[in-house]
mmCIF file of C-alpha atoms in Angstrom:
data_model
loop_
_atom_site.group_PDB
_atom_site.id
_atom_site.type_symbol
_atom_site.label_atom_id
_atom_site.label_comp_id
_atom_site.label_asym_id
_atom_site.label_seq_id
_atom_site.Cartn_x
_atom_site.Cartn_y
_atom_site.Cartn_z
ATOM 1 C CA MET A 80 -137.162 207.319 34.655
ATOM 2 C CA GLY A 81 -138.797 206.096 31.504
ATOM 3 C CA LEU A 82 -137.820 202.499 32.189
ATOM 4 C CA LEU A 83 -141.257 201.146 31.536
ATOM 5 C CA ASP A 84 -141.982 203.168 28.383
ATOM 6 C CA LYS A 85 -141.322 200.293 26.033
ATOM 7 C CA GLU A 86 -143.491 197.770 27.844
ATOM 8 C CA PHE A 87 -145.029 195.149 25.579
ATOM 9 C CA SER A 88 -148.741 194.555 25.616
ATOM 10 C CA ASP A 89 -148.584 191.189 27.376
ATOM 11 C CA GLY A 90 -146.832 192.820 30.321
ATOM 12 C CA ASN A 91 -144.073 190.247 30.711
ATOM 13 C CA ILE A 92 -141.245 191.837 28.756
ATOM 14 C CA VAL A 93 -139.490 195.113 29.274
ATOM 15 C CA ILE A 94 -136.916 196.320 26.790
ATOM 16 C CA VAL A 95 -134.297 198.518 28.295
ATOM 17 C CA LYS A 96 -130.651 199.394 27.842
ATOM 18 C CA VAL A 97 -128.300 197.516 30.173
ATOM 19 C CA ASP A 98 -126.769 200.812 31.218
ATOM 20 C CA ASP A 99 -130.128 202.217 32.248
ATOM 21 C CA LEU A 100 -131.132 199.090 34.120
ATOM 22 C CA PHE A 101 -127.869 198.849 36.013
ATOM 23 C CA ASN A 102 -127.797 202.546 36.804
ATOM 24 C CA TRP A 103 -131.415 202.478 37.938
ATOM 25 C CA ALA A 104 -130.715 199.519 40.223
ATOM 26 C CA ARG A 105 -127.583 201.092 41.642
ATOM 27 C CA LEU A 106 -128.980 204.518 42.306
ATOM 28 C CA SER A 107 -132.139 203.157 43.895
ATOM 29 C CA SER A 108 -130.422 201.165 46.626
ATOM 30 C CA ILE A 109 -127.307 202.904 47.770
ATOM 31 C CA TRP A 110 -126.402 200.983 50.878
ATOM 32 C CA GLN A 111 -124.139 203.118 52.959
ATOM 33 C CA LEU A 112 -121.449 202.030 55.352
ATOM 34 C CA GLY A 113 -122.573 203.079 58.806
ATOM 35 C CA PHE A 114 -119.789 205.504 59.553
ATOM 36 C CA GLY A 115 -119.884 208.666 61.630
ATOM 37 C CA LEU A 116 -116.947 210.769 62.743
ATOM 38 C CA ALA A 117 -118.156 213.934 64.464
ATOM 39 C CA CYS A 118 -121.099 216.315 64.753
ATOM 40 C CA CYS A 119 -121.968 215.731 61.069
ATOM 41 C CA ALA A 120 -122.780 212.163 62.053
ATOM 42 C CA ILE A 121 -125.604 213.485 64.240
ATOM 43 C CA GLU A 122 -127.127 215.189 61.184
ATOM 44 C CA MET A 123 -126.574 212.034 59.151
ATOM 45 C CA MET A 124 -128.402 210.003 61.788
ATOM 46 C CA ALA A 125 -131.206 212.577 61.779
ATOM 47 C CA THR A 126 -131.368 212.121 58.012
ATOM 48 C CA SER A 127 -131.693 208.373 58.505
ATOM 49 C CA ALA A 128 -134.430 208.766 61.092
ATOM 50 C CA SER A 129 -138.139 208.897 60.372
ATOM 51 C CA HIS A 130 -138.582 212.610 59.716
ATOM 52 C CA TYR A 131 -136.163 212.856 56.776
ATOM 53 C CA ASP A 132 -136.192 209.117 56.081
ATOM 54 C CA PHE A 133 -133.085 208.223 54.072
ATOM 55 C CA ASP A 134 -134.634 204.812 53.525
ATOM 56 C CA ARG A 135 -137.094 206.195 50.946
ATOM 57 C CA PHE A 136 -134.074 206.596 48.613
ATOM 58 C CA GLY A 137 -132.948 203.067 49.413
ATOM 59 C CA VAL A 138 -130.177 204.198 51.696
ATOM 60 C CA ILE A 139 -129.700 201.662 54.468
ATOM 61 C CA PRO A 140 -126.738 201.651 56.840
ATOM 62 C CA ARG A 141 -124.702 198.455 56.704
ATOM 63 C CA ASN A 142 -122.216 197.409 59.314
ATOM 64 C CA THR A 143 -119.511 196.071 57.050
ATOM 65 C CA PRO A 144 -117.834 197.675 54.049
ATOM 66 C CA ARG A 145 -118.222 194.411 52.141
ATOM 67 C CA GLN A 146 -121.992 194.922 51.968
ATOM 68 C CA ALA A 147 -121.861 198.646 51.268
ATOM 69 C CA ASP A 148 -122.043 200.686 48.063
ATOM 70 C CA ALA A 149 -121.274 204.091 49.485
ATOM 71 C CA ILE A 150 -119.625 205.753 52.415
ATOM 72 C CA ILE A 151 -120.612 209.130 53.816
ATOM 73 C CA ILE A 152 -117.562 210.720 55.406
ATOM 74 C CA SER A 153 -119.453 212.647 58.053
ATOM 75 C CA GLY A 154 -117.054 214.596 60.202
ATOM 76 C CA THR A 155 -113.462 215.519 60.965
ATOM 77 C CA VAL A 156 -110.967 213.152 59.394
ATOM 78 C CA THR A 157 -107.941 212.928 61.669
ATOM 79 C CA LEU A 158 -104.672 211.571 60.336
ATOM 80 C CA LYS A 159 -105.104 208.531 62.539
ATOM 81 C CA MET A 160 -108.583 207.896 61.132
ATOM 82 C CA ALA A 161 -107.502 208.603 57.535
ATOM 83 C CA THR A 162 -105.483 205.396 57.379
ATOM 84 C CA ARG A 163 -108.554 203.477 58.608
ATOM 85 C CA ILE A 164 -110.839 205.225 56.106
ATOM 86 C CA LYS A 165 -108.537 204.249 53.261
ATOM 87 C CA ARG A 166 -108.654 200.662 54.415
ATOM 88 C CA LEU A 167 -112.459 200.661 54.717
ATOM 89 C CA TYR A 168 -112.745 202.246 51.280
ATOM 90 C CA GLU A 169 -110.574 199.549 49.762
ATOM 91 C CA GLN A 170 -112.834 196.872 51.259
ATOM 92 C CA ILE A 171 -115.986 198.243 49.604
ATOM 93 C CA PRO A 172 -116.704 196.296 46.410
ATOM 94 C CA ASP A 173 -116.934 198.223 43.129
ATOM 95 C CA PRO A 174 -118.870 200.282 42.125
ATOM 96 C CA LYS A 175 -118.375 202.443 45.176
ATOM 97 C CA TYR A 176 -119.305 206.035 45.882
ATOM 98 C CA ILE A 177 -118.211 208.604 48.412
ATOM 99 C CA ILE A 178 -120.088 211.567 49.802
ATOM 100 C CA SER A 179 -117.910 213.989 51.731
ATOM 101 C CA MET A 180 -120.191 215.642 54.256
ATOM 102 C CA GLY A 181 -119.356 218.932 55.937
ATOM 103 C CA SER A 182 -116.488 221.407 55.890
ATOM 104 C CA CYS A 183 -114.093 219.221 57.876
ATOM 105 C CA SER A 184 -114.013 216.351 55.444
ATOM 106 C CA ASN A 185 -114.248 218.715 52.451
ATOM 107 C CA CYS A 186 -111.191 220.804 53.298
ATOM 108 C CA GLY A 187 -110.281 220.591 56.974
ATOM 109 C CA GLY A 188 -112.927 223.099 58.052
ATOM 110 C CA PRO A 189 -112.095 225.085 61.199
ATOM 111 C CA TYR A 190 -108.974 222.966 61.673
ATOM 112 C CA TRP A 191 -107.388 224.086 58.426
ATOM 113 C CA GLU A 192 -104.608 226.120 60.051
ATOM 114 C CA HIS A 193 -103.862 224.853 63.548
ATOM 115 C CA GLY A 194 -105.224 221.326 63.337
ATOM 116 C CA TYR A 195 -101.979 219.408 63.623
ATOM 117 C CA HIS A 196 -103.927 216.159 63.667
ATOM 118 C CA VAL A 197 -106.495 216.810 60.921
ATOM 119 C CA LEU A 198 -106.335 215.733 57.300
ATOM 120 C CA LYS A 199 -107.213 218.803 55.214
ATOM 121 C CA GLY A 200 -109.846 217.152 53.071
ATOM 122 C CA VAL A 201 -110.666 213.469 52.762
ATOM 123 C CA ASP A 202 -110.017 213.708 49.001
ATOM 124 C CA ARG A 203 -106.323 213.503 49.858
ATOM 125 C CA VAL A 204 -106.751 209.797 50.545
ATOM 126 C CA ILE A 205 -109.867 208.652 48.654
ATOM 127 C CA PRO A 206 -111.701 209.989 45.565
ATOM 128 C CA VAL A 207 -114.851 211.934 46.461
ATOM 129 C CA ASP A 208 -117.991 211.994 44.259
ATOM 130 C CA VAL A 209 -120.117 214.612 45.997
ATOM 131 C CA TYR A 210 -119.110 217.339 48.417
ATOM 132 C CA VAL A 211 -121.834 218.567 50.768
ATOM 133 C CA PRO A 212 -120.946 221.968 52.258
ATOM 134 C CA GLY A 213 -122.051 223.073 55.707
ATOM 135 C CA CYS A 214 -120.909 222.957 59.294
ATOM 136 C CA PRO A 215 -122.695 220.709 59.811
ATOM 137 C CA PRO A 216 -125.009 220.481 56.774
ATOM 138 C CA ARG A 217 -128.695 220.169 57.556
ATOM 139 C CA PRO A 218 -130.395 216.927 56.569
ATOM 140 C CA GLU A 219 -131.910 218.687 53.540
ATOM 141 C CA ALA A 220 -128.393 219.448 52.300
ATOM 142 C CA LEU A 221 -127.328 215.842 52.720
ATOM 143 C CA LEU A 222 -130.439 214.716 50.867
ATOM 144 C CA GLU A 223 -129.551 217.045 48.026
ATOM 145 C CA GLY A 224 -126.064 215.585 48.051
ATOM 146 C CA LEU A 225 -127.580 212.150 47.696
ATOM 147 C CA LEU A 226 -129.789 213.310 44.804
ATOM 148 C CA LYS A 227 -126.677 214.721 43.117
ATOM 149 C CA LEU A 228 -124.990 211.367 43.527
ATOM 150 C CA GLN A 229 -128.033 209.626 42.025
ATOM 151 C CA GLU A 230 -127.877 212.019 39.087
ATOM 152 C CA LYS A 231 -124.243 211.150 38.632
ATOM 153 C CA ILE A 232 -124.904 207.421 38.750
ATOM 154 C CA ARG A 233 -127.802 207.801 36.263
ATOM 155 C CA ASN A 234 -125.381 209.048 33.615
ATOM 156 C CA GLU A 235 -122.806 206.347 34.119
ATOM 157 C CA SER A 236 -121.935 203.843 31.469
ATOM 158 C CA LEU A 237 -120.796 200.257 31.920
ATOM 159 C CA ARG A 238 -117.845 200.961 29.685
ATOM 160 C CA LYS A 239 -116.599 203.901 31.642
ATOM 161 C CA LYS A 240 -117.230 204.662 35.274
ATOM 162 C CA SER A 241 -117.797 208.357 35.701
ATOM 163 C CA ALA A 242 -118.836 208.618 39.312
ATOM 164 C CA MET B 84 -112.445 220.964 105.818
ATOM 165 C CA LYS B 85 -108.969 222.467 105.545
ATOM 166 C CA ASN B 86 -107.825 225.626 103.831
ATOM 167 C CA ALA B 87 -104.730 225.837 101.646
ATOM 168 C CA GLU B 88 -102.359 227.015 104.412
ATOM 169 C CA GLU B 89 -103.388 224.175 106.704
ATOM 170 C CA ILE B 90 -102.891 221.634 103.922
ATOM 171 C CA PHE B 91 -99.522 223.187 103.121
ATOM 172 C CA ASP B 92 -98.454 223.003 106.769
ATOM 173 C CA ILE B 93 -99.455 219.348 107.076
ATOM 174 C CA LEU B 94 -97.476 218.502 103.953
ATOM 175 C CA LYS B 95 -94.500 220.613 105.055
ATOM 176 C CA LYS B 96 -94.408 218.806 108.396
ATOM 177 C CA GLU B 97 -94.467 215.402 106.709
ATOM 178 C CA PHE B 98 -92.170 215.984 103.724
ATOM 179 C CA GLY B 99 -90.060 219.041 104.597
ATOM 180 C CA ASP B 100 -88.043 220.366 101.686
ATOM 181 C CA SER B 101 -89.785 218.330 98.963
ATOM 182 C CA ILE B 102 -92.761 220.684 99.365
ATOM 183 C CA LEU B 103 -91.469 223.734 97.555
ATOM 184 C CA SER B 104 -93.985 226.566 97.831
ATOM 185 C CA LEU B 105 -97.573 227.678 98.227
ATOM 186 C CA ASP B 106 -98.951 230.135 95.672
ATOM 187 C CA LYS B 107 -102.162 231.796 96.788
ATOM 188 C CA ASP B 108 -102.191 234.809 94.446
ATOM 189 C CA THR B 109 -103.941 232.958 91.671
ATOM 190 C CA PRO B 110 -107.420 233.509 90.305
ATOM 191 C CA THR B 111 -107.894 229.732 90.655
ATOM 192 C CA GLU B 112 -107.362 227.281 93.510
ATOM 193 C CA PRO B 113 -104.186 227.820 95.580
ATOM 194 C CA ILE B 114 -101.257 225.877 94.139
ATOM 195 C CA ILE B 115 -98.712 223.857 96.105
ATOM 196 C CA SER B 116 -95.494 223.084 94.197
ATOM 197 C CA VAL B 117 -93.779 219.800 95.016
ATOM 198 C CA ASP B 118 -90.831 217.698 93.851
ATOM 199 C CA PRO B 119 -91.664 215.775 90.620
ATOM 200 C CA LEU B 120 -89.739 212.696 91.728
ATOM 201 C CA LEU B 121 -91.546 212.427 95.057
ATOM 202 C CA VAL B 122 -95.064 213.176 93.858
ATOM 203 C CA HIS B 123 -96.157 209.561 94.178
ATOM 204 C CA LYS B 124 -95.328 209.411 97.883
ATOM 205 C CA ILE B 125 -96.930 212.801 98.465
ATOM 206 C CA SER B 126 -100.061 211.791 96.550
ATOM 207 C CA LYS B 127 -100.410 208.635 98.565
ATOM 208 C CA PHE B 128 -100.157 210.702 101.714
ATOM 209 C CA LEU B 129 -102.711 213.228 100.416
ATOM 210 C CA ARG B 130 -105.112 210.437 99.738
ATOM 211 C CA GLU B 131 -104.595 208.351 102.872
ATOM 212 C CA ASN B 132 -104.101 210.991 105.568
ATOM 213 C CA GLU B 133 -107.320 211.302 107.532
ATOM 214 C CA GLU B 134 -107.143 215.080 107.801
ATOM 215 C CA LEU B 135 -106.686 215.512 104.044
ATOM 216 C CA ASN B 136 -108.470 212.519 102.505
ATOM 217 C CA PHE B 137 -108.195 213.621 98.852
ATOM 218 C CA ASP B 138 -110.214 210.778 97.357
ATOM 219 C CA SER B 139 -110.734 212.321 93.922
ATOM 220 C CA LEU B 140 -108.279 213.437 91.255
ATOM 221 C CA MET B 141 -110.517 215.754 89.253
ATOM 222 C CA CYS B 142 -108.010 216.486 86.530
ATOM 223 C CA LEU B 143 -104.384 215.987 85.644
ATOM 224 C CA SER B 144 -102.972 218.291 82.990
ATOM 225 C CA GLY B 145 -99.655 218.957 81.361
ATOM 226 C CA VAL B 146 -98.499 222.502 80.677
ATOM 227 C CA ASP B 147 -95.662 223.870 78.595
ATOM 228 C CA ASP B 148 -94.409 226.811 80.652
ATOM 229 C CA ALA B 149 -92.323 228.069 77.686
ATOM 230 C CA ASN B 150 -89.972 229.812 80.118
ATOM 231 C CA GLY B 151 -86.742 228.738 78.420
ATOM 232 C CA THR B 152 -84.702 230.715 75.911
ATOM 233 C CA LYS B 153 -85.921 230.907 72.339
ATOM 234 C CA VAL B 154 -83.261 229.774 69.879
ATOM 235 C CA LYS B 155 -83.421 230.277 66.126
ATOM 236 C CA ASP B 156 -81.635 227.758 63.970
ATOM 237 C CA ASP B 157 -80.179 228.395 60.493
ATOM 238 C CA ASP B 158 -83.558 227.987 58.751
ATOM 239 C CA GLY B 159 -85.177 230.585 61.013
ATOM 240 C CA LEU B 160 -87.153 227.946 62.893
ATOM 241 C CA GLU B 161 -87.623 228.764 66.549
ATOM 242 C CA SER B 162 -87.194 226.255 69.319
ATOM 243 C CA ILE B 163 -87.157 226.567 73.085
ATOM 244 C CA GLN B 164 -84.195 225.408 75.143
ATOM 245 C CA GLY B 165 -84.223 225.035 78.886
ATOM 246 C CA GLY B 166 -87.143 225.943 81.087
ATOM 247 C CA THR B 167 -89.765 223.590 82.384
ATOM 248 C CA LEU B 168 -92.817 221.511 81.612
ATOM 249 C CA SER B 169 -95.376 221.233 84.391
ATOM 250 C CA VAL B 170 -98.034 218.829 85.535
ATOM 251 C CA TYR B 171 -100.997 220.054 87.572
ATOM 252 C CA TYR B 172 -103.079 217.789 89.774
ATOM 253 C CA HIS B 173 -106.508 219.114 90.740
ATOM 254 C CA LEU B 174 -107.574 217.321 93.873
ATOM 255 C CA HIS B 175 -110.884 217.248 95.673
ATOM 256 C CA SER B 176 -111.982 215.572 98.847
ATOM 257 C CA ILE B 177 -115.572 214.508 98.476
ATOM 258 C CA GLU B 178 -115.624 213.470 102.130
ATOM 259 C CA LEU B 179 -114.175 216.690 103.600
ATOM 260 C CA LYS B 180 -115.263 219.091 100.832
ATOM 261 C CA HIS B 181 -111.918 220.817 100.276
ATOM 262 C CA LYS B 182 -109.805 221.291 97.185
ATOM 263 C CA ILE B 183 -106.164 221.925 96.338
ATOM 264 C CA THR B 184 -103.991 222.051 93.248
ATOM 265 C CA ILE B 185 -100.605 220.350 93.243
ATOM 266 C CA LYS B 186 -97.987 221.405 90.705
ATOM 267 C CA VAL B 187 -94.746 219.756 89.673
ATOM 268 C CA ALA B 188 -92.243 221.361 87.313
ATOM 269 C CA THR B 189 -89.715 219.239 85.463
ATOM 270 C CA PRO B 190 -86.873 220.240 83.119
ATOM 271 C CA ARG B 191 -87.926 220.413 79.488
ATOM 272 C CA GLU B 192 -85.019 218.392 78.125
ATOM 273 C CA ASP B 193 -85.474 215.525 80.595
ATOM 274 C CA ALA B 194 -89.119 215.674 81.634
ATOM 275 C CA LYS B 195 -89.681 212.946 84.195
ATOM 276 C CA VAL B 196 -92.476 212.806 86.766
ATOM 277 C CA GLU B 197 -93.554 209.947 88.984
ATOM 278 C CA SER B 198 -96.812 208.313 87.988
ATOM 279 C CA VAL B 199 -99.723 208.506 90.412
ATOM 280 C CA GLU B 200 -101.660 205.857 88.523
ATOM 281 C CA ASN B 201 -101.805 203.477 91.494
ATOM 282 C CA VAL B 202 -103.027 206.236 93.800
ATOM 283 C CA TRP B 203 -105.873 207.495 91.611
ATOM 284 C CA LYS B 204 -106.733 205.009 88.872
ATOM 285 C CA CYS B 205 -108.104 207.762 86.629
ATOM 286 C CA ALA B 206 -104.586 209.196 86.293
ATOM 287 C CA ASP B 207 -103.788 206.383 83.844
ATOM 288 C CA TRP B 208 -105.247 207.979 80.708
ATOM 289 C CA HIS B 209 -104.600 211.546 81.884
ATOM 290 C CA GLU B 210 -100.920 210.758 82.147
ATOM 291 C CA ARG B 211 -100.924 209.077 78.770
ATOM 292 C CA GLU B 212 -102.462 212.224 77.322
ATOM 293 C CA ALA B 213 -99.871 214.473 79.009
ATOM 294 C CA TYR B 214 -97.182 212.174 77.625
ATOM 295 C CA ASP B 215 -98.755 212.247 74.164
ATOM 296 C CA MET B 216 -99.100 216.039 74.002
ATOM 297 C CA TYR B 217 -95.993 217.211 75.931
ATOM 298 C CA GLY B 218 -93.593 214.267 76.065
ATOM 299 C CA ILE B 219 -93.531 214.127 79.844
ATOM 300 C CA ILE B 220 -92.343 210.682 80.940
ATOM 301 C CA PHE B 221 -94.325 209.269 83.848
ATOM 302 C CA LEU B 222 -92.075 206.894 85.762
ATOM 303 C CA ASN B 223 -93.638 203.557 86.781
ATOM 304 C CA HIS B 224 -96.689 204.084 84.559
ATOM 305 C CA PRO B 225 -97.975 200.617 83.530
ATOM 306 C CA ASP B 226 -98.775 201.443 79.895
ATOM 307 C CA LEU B 227 -97.207 204.688 78.745
ATOM 308 C CA ARG B 228 -98.244 204.846 75.070
ATOM 309 C CA ARG B 229 -99.636 207.659 72.979
ATOM 310 C CA ILE B 230 -103.377 207.886 73.465
ATOM 311 C CA LEU B 231 -104.649 210.419 70.884
ATOM 312 C CA MET B 232 -101.994 210.723 68.186
ATOM 313 C CA PRO B 233 -101.146 207.705 66.017
ATOM 314 C CA TYR B 234 -98.812 205.226 67.702
ATOM 315 C CA ASP B 235 -96.216 205.741 64.981
ATOM 316 C CA TRP B 236 -96.253 209.557 65.222
ATOM 317 C CA GLU B 237 -92.641 210.671 65.085
ATOM 318 C CA ALA B 238 -92.956 214.441 64.668
ATOM 319 C CA GLY B 239 -92.836 215.209 68.377
ATOM 320 C CA TYR B 240 -95.320 216.429 70.923
ATOM 321 C CA PRO B 241 -98.006 218.692 69.437
ATOM 322 C CA LEU B 242 -98.858 220.952 72.374
ATOM 323 C CA ARG B 243 -95.281 222.009 73.042
ATOM 324 C CA LYS B 244 -94.912 225.678 72.162
ATOM 325 C CA ASP B 245 -92.058 225.009 69.715
ATOM 326 C CA TYR B 246 -93.770 222.100 67.949
ATOM 327 C CA LYS B 247 -93.410 221.919 64.150
ATOM 328 C CA ASN B 248 -95.997 219.987 62.205
ATOM 329 C CA PRO B 249 -94.517 217.586 59.644
ATOM 330 C CA GLU B 250 -95.043 217.975 55.887
ATOM 331 C CA PHE B 251 -96.198 214.383 55.445
ATOM 332 C CA TYR B 252 -97.576 211.571 57.562
ATOM 333 C CA GLN B 253 -97.665 208.135 55.895
ATOM 334 C CA GLY B 254 -97.707 209.741 52.471
ATOM 335 C CA MET B 255 -100.571 212.118 53.323
ATOM 336 C CA LYS B 256 -99.846 215.828 53.069
ATOM 337 C CA VAL B 257 -100.491 217.451 56.435
ATOM 338 C CA PRO B 258 -100.456 221.281 55.924
ATOM 339 C CA TYR B 259 -103.445 222.921 54.236
#
């Protein structure tokens, strides 16, 4: 990270760019909205559990969008749910991030042709930062998705939001 | 325990011409066809008669028989006119250990079937689903709303064979 490189000798002052500090704080505690839609949610829960331990990256599920920084769209987004997702997304305070997990929320997945009720990709209603492929993705894949998101946040600037 | 012919005979004796036919040449349970506008009375009898005692409705499903004539309109879109939609009731008597399937067929353009919600409580949501997917109206149902599709879905009934998915729903593009 290099945050502490410029530490002064008395140990009380750290000089750092505001961008770096903010980005470091944001990427180290991505609180996610507890939100599961289908079988991907099972993998997401496995990722949160002790073996894969999402918490070591500061990812904690929150029960209200108003306390969340990110939302993991884990599963099939039906048209009925899409209107709710949009509403939840709008309630998350900025800066907010979205991980689209699994084929269904990436592009409709197996429902792409005959799924009369399925939205063909959640990016039709909300902007997605990271797409995690898989059906469903293993926890390792979701973790890599999270690391990608952290990478993205690390390069953000206060002046211009990139993620 | 009663077999299908015995059940059919009991029903025939009680209801006469409203019991239409018995179909035994099926790979599944034998099917008794009855009048869609008398199915409530018949169901009540099936449940309360001591010889039949059908205390469990295992499943209630809608079916699009697609036996009408296919009509193409000017844009080349196919729709089905005439024919029937059906509802199947899979019944089981836990007490007497026998099963039967009841079928009602109702005209596609005016699909109306009596609700059996106050005979078997579980029919409530099954009938809502059949209404949601096929547009079969269940008369005297206490709360006949869509159950799976959005309440404001206006594009029709998705499991009908001539269903066309809309281009947009609430500003969201629907096709891939």
